[in-house]
Coordinates of C-alpha atoms in Angstrom, one line a residue:
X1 CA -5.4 18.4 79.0
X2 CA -4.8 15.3 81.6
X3 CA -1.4 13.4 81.3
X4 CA -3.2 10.0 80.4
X5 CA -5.7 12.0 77.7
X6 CA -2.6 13.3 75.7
X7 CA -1.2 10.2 76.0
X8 CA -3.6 8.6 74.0
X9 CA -3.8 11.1 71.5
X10 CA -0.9 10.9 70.6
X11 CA -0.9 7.1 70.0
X12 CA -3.7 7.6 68.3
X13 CA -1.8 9.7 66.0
X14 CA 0.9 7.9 65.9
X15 CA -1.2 4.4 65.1
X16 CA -2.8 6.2 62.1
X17 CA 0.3 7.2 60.5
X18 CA 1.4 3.7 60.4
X19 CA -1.6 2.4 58.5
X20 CA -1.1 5.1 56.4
X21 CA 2.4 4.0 55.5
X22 CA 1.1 0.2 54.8
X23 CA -1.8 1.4 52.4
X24 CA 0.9 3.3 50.4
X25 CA 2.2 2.4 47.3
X26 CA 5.9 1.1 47.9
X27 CA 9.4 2.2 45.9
X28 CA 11.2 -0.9 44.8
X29 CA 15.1 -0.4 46.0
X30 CA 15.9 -3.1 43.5
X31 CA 15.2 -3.7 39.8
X32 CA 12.2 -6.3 40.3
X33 CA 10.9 -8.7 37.0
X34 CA 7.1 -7.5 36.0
X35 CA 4.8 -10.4 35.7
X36 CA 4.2 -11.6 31.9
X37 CA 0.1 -10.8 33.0
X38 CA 1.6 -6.9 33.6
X39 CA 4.1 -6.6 30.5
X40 CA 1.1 -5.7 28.1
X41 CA -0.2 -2.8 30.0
X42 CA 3.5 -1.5 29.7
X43 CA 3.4 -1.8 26.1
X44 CA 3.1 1.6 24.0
X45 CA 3.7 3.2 20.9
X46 CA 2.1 2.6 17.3
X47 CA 3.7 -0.1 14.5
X48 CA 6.3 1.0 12.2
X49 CA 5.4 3.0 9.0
X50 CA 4.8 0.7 6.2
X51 CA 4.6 -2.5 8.3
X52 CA 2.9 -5.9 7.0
X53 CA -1.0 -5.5 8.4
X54 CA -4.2 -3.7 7.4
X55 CA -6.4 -4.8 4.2
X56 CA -5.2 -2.6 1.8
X57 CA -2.8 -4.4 -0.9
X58 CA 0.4 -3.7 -2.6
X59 CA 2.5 -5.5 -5.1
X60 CA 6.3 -6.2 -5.4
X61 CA 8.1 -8.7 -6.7
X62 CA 8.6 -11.7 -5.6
X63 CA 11.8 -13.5 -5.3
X64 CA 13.1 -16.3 -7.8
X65 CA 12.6 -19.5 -6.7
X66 CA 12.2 -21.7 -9.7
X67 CA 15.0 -19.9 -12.0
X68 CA 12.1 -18.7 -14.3
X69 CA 10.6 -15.2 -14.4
X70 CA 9.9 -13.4 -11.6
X71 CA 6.0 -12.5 -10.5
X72 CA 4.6 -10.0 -8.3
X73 CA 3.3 -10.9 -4.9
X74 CA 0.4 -8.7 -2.6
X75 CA 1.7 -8.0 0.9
X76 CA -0.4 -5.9 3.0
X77 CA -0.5 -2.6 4.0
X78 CA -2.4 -0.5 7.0
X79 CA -3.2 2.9 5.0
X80 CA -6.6 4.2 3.8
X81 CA -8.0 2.2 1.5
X82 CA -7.8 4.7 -1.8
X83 CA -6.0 3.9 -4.8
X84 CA -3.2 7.2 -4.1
X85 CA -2.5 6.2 -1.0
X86 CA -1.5 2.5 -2.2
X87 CA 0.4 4.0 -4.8
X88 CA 2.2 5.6 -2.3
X89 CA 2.9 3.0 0.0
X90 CA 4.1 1.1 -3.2
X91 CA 6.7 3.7 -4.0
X92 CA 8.0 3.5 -0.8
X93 CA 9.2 -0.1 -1.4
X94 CA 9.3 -3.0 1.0
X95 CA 9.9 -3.0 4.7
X96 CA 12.2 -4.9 6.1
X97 CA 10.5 -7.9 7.3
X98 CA 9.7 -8.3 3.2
X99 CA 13.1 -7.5 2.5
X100 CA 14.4 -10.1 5.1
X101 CA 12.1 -12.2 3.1
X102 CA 13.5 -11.0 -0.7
X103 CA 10.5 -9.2 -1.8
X104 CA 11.4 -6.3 -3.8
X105 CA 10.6 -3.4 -6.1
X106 CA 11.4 -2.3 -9.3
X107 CA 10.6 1.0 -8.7
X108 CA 13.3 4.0 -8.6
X109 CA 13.5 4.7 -5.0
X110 CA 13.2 8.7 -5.9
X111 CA 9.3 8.0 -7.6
X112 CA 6.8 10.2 -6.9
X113 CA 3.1 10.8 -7.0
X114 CA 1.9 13.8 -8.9
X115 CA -1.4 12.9 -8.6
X116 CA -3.9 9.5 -9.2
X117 CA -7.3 10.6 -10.9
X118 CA -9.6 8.4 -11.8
X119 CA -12.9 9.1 -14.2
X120 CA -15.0 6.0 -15.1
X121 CA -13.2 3.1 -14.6
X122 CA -9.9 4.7 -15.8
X123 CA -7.2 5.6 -12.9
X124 CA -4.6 8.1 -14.7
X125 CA -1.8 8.2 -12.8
X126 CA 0.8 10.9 -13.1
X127 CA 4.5 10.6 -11.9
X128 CA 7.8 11.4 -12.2
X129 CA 10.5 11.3 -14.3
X130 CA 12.3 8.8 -12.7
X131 CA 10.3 5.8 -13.9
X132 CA 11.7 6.1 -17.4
X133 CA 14.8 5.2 -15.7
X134 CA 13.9 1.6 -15.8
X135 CA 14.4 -0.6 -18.8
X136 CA 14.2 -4.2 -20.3
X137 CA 12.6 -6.5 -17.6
X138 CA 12.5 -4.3 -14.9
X139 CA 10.4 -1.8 -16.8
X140 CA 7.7 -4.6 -17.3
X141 CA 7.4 -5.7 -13.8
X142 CA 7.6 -1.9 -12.6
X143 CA 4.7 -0.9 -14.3
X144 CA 2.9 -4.0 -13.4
X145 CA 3.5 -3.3 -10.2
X146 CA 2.0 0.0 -10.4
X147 CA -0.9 -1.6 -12.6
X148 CA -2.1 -4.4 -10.2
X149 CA -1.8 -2.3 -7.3
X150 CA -4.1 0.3 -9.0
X151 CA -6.5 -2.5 -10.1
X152 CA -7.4 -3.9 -6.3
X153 CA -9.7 -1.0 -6.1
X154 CA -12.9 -1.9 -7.1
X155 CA -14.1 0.6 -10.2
X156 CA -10.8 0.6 -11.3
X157 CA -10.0 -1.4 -14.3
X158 CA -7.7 0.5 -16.3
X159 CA -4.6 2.9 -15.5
X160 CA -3.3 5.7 -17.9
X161 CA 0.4 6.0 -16.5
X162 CA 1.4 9.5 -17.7
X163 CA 4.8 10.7 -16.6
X164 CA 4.6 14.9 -15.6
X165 CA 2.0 14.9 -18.0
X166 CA 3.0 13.3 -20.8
X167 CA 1.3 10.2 -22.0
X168 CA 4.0 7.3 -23.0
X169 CA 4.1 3.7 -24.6
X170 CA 4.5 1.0 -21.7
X171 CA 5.9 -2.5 -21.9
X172 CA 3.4 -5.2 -21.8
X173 CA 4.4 -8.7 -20.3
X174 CA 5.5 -10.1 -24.0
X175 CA 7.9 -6.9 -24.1
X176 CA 5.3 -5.4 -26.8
X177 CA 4.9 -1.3 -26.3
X178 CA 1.1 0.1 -25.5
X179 CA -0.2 3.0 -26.0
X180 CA -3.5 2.8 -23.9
X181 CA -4.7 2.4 -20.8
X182 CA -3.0 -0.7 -19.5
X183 CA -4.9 -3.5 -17.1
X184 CA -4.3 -6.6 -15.4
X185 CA -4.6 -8.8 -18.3
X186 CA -1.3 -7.0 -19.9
X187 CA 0.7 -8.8 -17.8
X188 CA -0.8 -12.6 -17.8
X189 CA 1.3 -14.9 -15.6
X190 CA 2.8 -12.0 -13.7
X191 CA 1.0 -11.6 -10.5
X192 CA 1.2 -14.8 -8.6
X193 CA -2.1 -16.2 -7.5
X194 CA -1.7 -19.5 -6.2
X195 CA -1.3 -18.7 -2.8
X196 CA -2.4 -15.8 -0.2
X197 CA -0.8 -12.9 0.1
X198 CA 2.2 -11.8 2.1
X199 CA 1.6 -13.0 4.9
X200 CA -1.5 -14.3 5.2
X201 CA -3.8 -13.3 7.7
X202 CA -7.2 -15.2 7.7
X203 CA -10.2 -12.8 8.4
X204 CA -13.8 -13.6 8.9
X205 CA -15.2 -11.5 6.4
X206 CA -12.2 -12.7 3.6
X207 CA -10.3 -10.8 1.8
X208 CA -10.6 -8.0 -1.2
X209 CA -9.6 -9.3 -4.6

């Protein structure tokens, strides 16, 4: 091989390299801000357990803001949309966005689900011992809780509440005990309706009942 012909290989070779070093993707040396058009592709992960989105409803109980009797307000929930997991997601008790906003439960933290069957339009519901821990007022609105979140189902227009089997009396909204399945209209005046629920997210299709 000539002199001149290597010479100009080896530019060649040379030359290429050098493009091949522009078309690569740089390291930045320095911490460099990422365009506010970039920062959503470098978002990631899933919404906290329990957080305020989906369609399916829940009730606690809202704070007092006229000195008069506390109600129960929906706030949302993103579970599947059966009347066990609700119940569920109820027991759990408010996240903290509610709690920032004083929504509460009166719900023993330790509540469980034994199971949520329903036959006709009769949802018995079976839980633990721990709701018989609640008295006076806080019994009332606990129940009703469990009550109007059981109810947003549609078919569902009673609930049994058994605790580990046992059928019991329950506190209607007058303080007066009952011994049968319970519904909505229990508990008049307790579950606040004049406004949307917690917080409101306007849909196109609406909302469930």
């Amino acid at each position: 091989m000539s002199h001149r012909r290597a010479a100009v290989l080896i530019g060649t070779i040379v030359g290429a390299a050098a493009m091949l070093g522009a078309c690569s993707i740089q390291v930045d040396e320095q911490p460099r801000d990422v365009p506010p058009e970039q920062r959503r592709n470098l978002d990631s992960g899933n919404a906290e357990a329990g957080s305020s989105a989906g369609e399916t409803r829940i009730f606690l109980v809202a704070p007092d803001e006229s000195g008069g009797r506390r109600v129960l307000r929906s706030v949302l929930r993103d579970i599947p949309g059966d009347a066990p997991s609700a119940l569920r997601a109820l027991f759990e008790g408010p996240n903290d966005e509610e709690a920032a906003a004083d929504l509460s439960t009166l719900l023993p933290s330790d509540l469980e689900l034994l199971s949520a069957i329903r036959i006709g339009d009769i949802l018995t519901v079976d839980v633990t011992g721990a709701l018989l821990n609640v008295s006076g007022e806080g019994s009332i609105l606990a129940v009703a809780q469990i009550v109007a979140t059981a109810s947003e189902f549609d078919g569902i227009n009673a609930v049994r509440l058994r605790v580990e089997g046992e059928p019991q009396t329950w506190p209607g909204a007058d303080g007066e005990l009952l011994t049968g399945p319970l519904t909505v209209y229990d508990y008049p005046g307790l579950v606040e309706s004049s406004q949307p629920s917690y917080p409101g997210l306007p849909t196109a299709e609406g909302t469930r009942r």
